[in-house]
Amino acid sequence: MSGKARPETKNLTALCRYFGLPAGTDLEAEPLFLSPLPLGESQRKRWLHERIDQMDAAALQDIFSLLASMLAER
């Protein structure tokens, strides 16, 4: 394979939907494989949950007000 065949736009869009990537993600231009952070919605939620669970009480106290205001229902 020479790598000259490009995936169709509809297939790239379907990949973005499948992995829960933000709308408008350009899989041909953005180096997603270099990101140290999770990309999909479920992976991001899991990542956040794991980090919060690992925090000690003092660290959680430091950021709780900020998180509470960001996550408050509007």
mmCIF file of C-alpha atoms in Angstrom:
data_model
loop_
_atom_site.group_PDB
_atom_site.id
_atom_site.type_symbol
_atom_site.label_atom_id
_atom_site.label_comp_id
_atom_site.label_asym_id
_atom_site.label_seq_id
_atom_site.Cartn_x
_atom_site.Cartn_y
_atom_site.Cartn_z
ATOM 1 C CA MET A 1 0.000 0.000 0.000
ATOM 2 C CA SER A 2 1.307 3.416 -0.902
ATOM 3 C CA GLY A 3 -0.920 5.445 1.425
ATOM 4 C CA LYS A 4 -2.216 7.503 -1.478
ATOM 5 C CA ALA A 5 -5.837 6.430 -1.053
ATOM 6 C CA ARG A 6 -7.687 8.936 1.137
ATOM 7 C CA PRO A 7 -10.738 8.007 3.213
ATOM 8 C CA GLU A 8 -13.996 9.538 2.089
ATOM 9 C CA THR A 9 -15.334 12.472 4.100
ATOM 10 C CA LYS A 10 -18.401 10.479 5.155
ATOM 11 C CA ASN A 11 -16.135 7.791 6.615
ATOM 12 C CA LEU A 12 -14.065 10.360 8.511
ATOM 13 C CA THR A 13 -17.268 11.880 9.882
ATOM 14 C CA ALA A 14 -18.497 8.438 10.920
ATOM 15 C CA LEU A 15 -15.201 7.783 12.731
ATOM 16 C CA CYS A 16 -15.560 11.038 14.643
ATOM 17 C CA ARG A 17 -19.097 10.096 15.699
ATOM 18 C CA TYR A 18 -18.042 6.559 16.656
ATOM 19 C CA PHE A 19 -15.223 7.766 18.909
ATOM 20 C CA GLY A 20 -17.277 10.656 20.332
ATOM 21 C CA LEU A 21 -14.908 13.310 19.008
ATOM 22 C CA PRO A 22 -15.980 16.949 18.976
ATOM 23 C CA ALA A 23 -17.903 18.112 15.909
ATOM 24 C CA GLY A 24 -15.598 19.633 13.326
ATOM 25 C CA THR A 25 -12.609 17.440 14.230
ATOM 26 C CA ASP A 26 -10.409 17.205 11.148
ATOM 27 C CA LEU A 27 -8.876 13.737 11.237
ATOM 28 C CA GLU A 28 -6.624 14.529 8.303
ATOM 29 C CA ALA A 29 -5.122 17.667 9.846
ATOM 30 C CA GLU A 30 -5.228 17.210 13.631
ATOM 31 C CA PRO A 31 -2.556 14.934 15.143
ATOM 32 C CA LEU A 32 -4.938 13.248 17.592
ATOM 33 C CA PHE A 33 -2.551 10.368 18.138
ATOM 34 C CA LEU A 34 -0.143 12.798 19.850
ATOM 35 C CA SER A 35 -2.658 13.949 22.446
ATOM 36 C CA PRO A 36 -1.924 12.732 25.973
ATOM 37 C CA LEU A 37 -5.561 13.372 26.906
ATOM 38 C CA PRO A 38 -8.572 11.203 26.080
ATOM 39 C CA LEU A 39 -10.537 12.312 23.052
ATOM 40 C CA GLY A 40 -13.946 10.682 23.180
ATOM 41 C CA GLU A 41 -16.757 11.717 25.511
ATOM 42 C CA SER A 42 -16.885 8.487 27.512
ATOM 43 C CA GLN A 43 -13.094 8.361 27.791
ATOM 44 C CA ARG A 44 -13.021 11.971 29.048
ATOM 45 C CA LYS A 45 -15.672 11.257 31.673
ATOM 46 C CA ARG A 46 -13.817 8.149 32.824
ATOM 47 C CA TRP A 47 -10.516 10.099 32.939
ATOM 48 C CA LEU A 48 -12.059 12.861 35.061
ATOM 49 C CA HIS A 49 -13.749 10.383 37.378
ATOM 50 C CA GLU A 50 -10.510 8.455 37.921
ATOM 51 C CA ARG A 51 -8.558 11.639 38.695
ATOM 52 C CA ILE A 52 -11.179 12.895 41.153
ATOM 53 C CA ASP A 53 -11.244 9.505 42.887
ATOM 54 C CA GLN A 54 -7.447 9.652 43.288
ATOM 55 C CA MET A 55 -7.453 13.107 44.925
ATOM 56 C CA ASP A 56 -6.866 13.464 48.628
ATOM 57 C CA ALA A 57 -9.290 15.505 50.733
ATOM 58 C CA ALA A 58 -7.149 18.665 50.702
ATOM 59 C CA ALA A 59 -6.783 18.691 46.906
ATOM 60 C CA LEU A 60 -10.501 18.103 46.450
ATOM 61 C CA GLN A 61 -11.275 20.929 48.881
ATOM 62 C CA ASP A 62 -9.035 23.252 46.855
ATOM 63 C CA ILE A 63 -10.916 22.719 43.605
ATOM 64 C CA PHE A 64 -14.409 21.817 44.806
ATOM 65 C CA SER A 65 -15.897 25.324 44.617
ATOM 66 C CA LEU A 66 -14.610 25.780 41.095
ATOM 67 C CA LEU A 67 -15.928 22.388 39.963
ATOM 68 C CA ALA A 68 -19.265 22.979 41.676
ATOM 69 C CA SER A 69 -19.766 26.306 39.923
ATOM 70 C CA MET A 70 -18.710 24.871 36.548
ATOM 71 C CA LEU A 71 -20.975 21.846 36.890
ATOM 72 C CA ALA A 72 -23.988 23.580 38.448
ATOM 73 C CA GLU A 73 -27.248 23.175 36.626
ATOM 74 C CA ARG A 74 -28.262 26.329 34.873
#
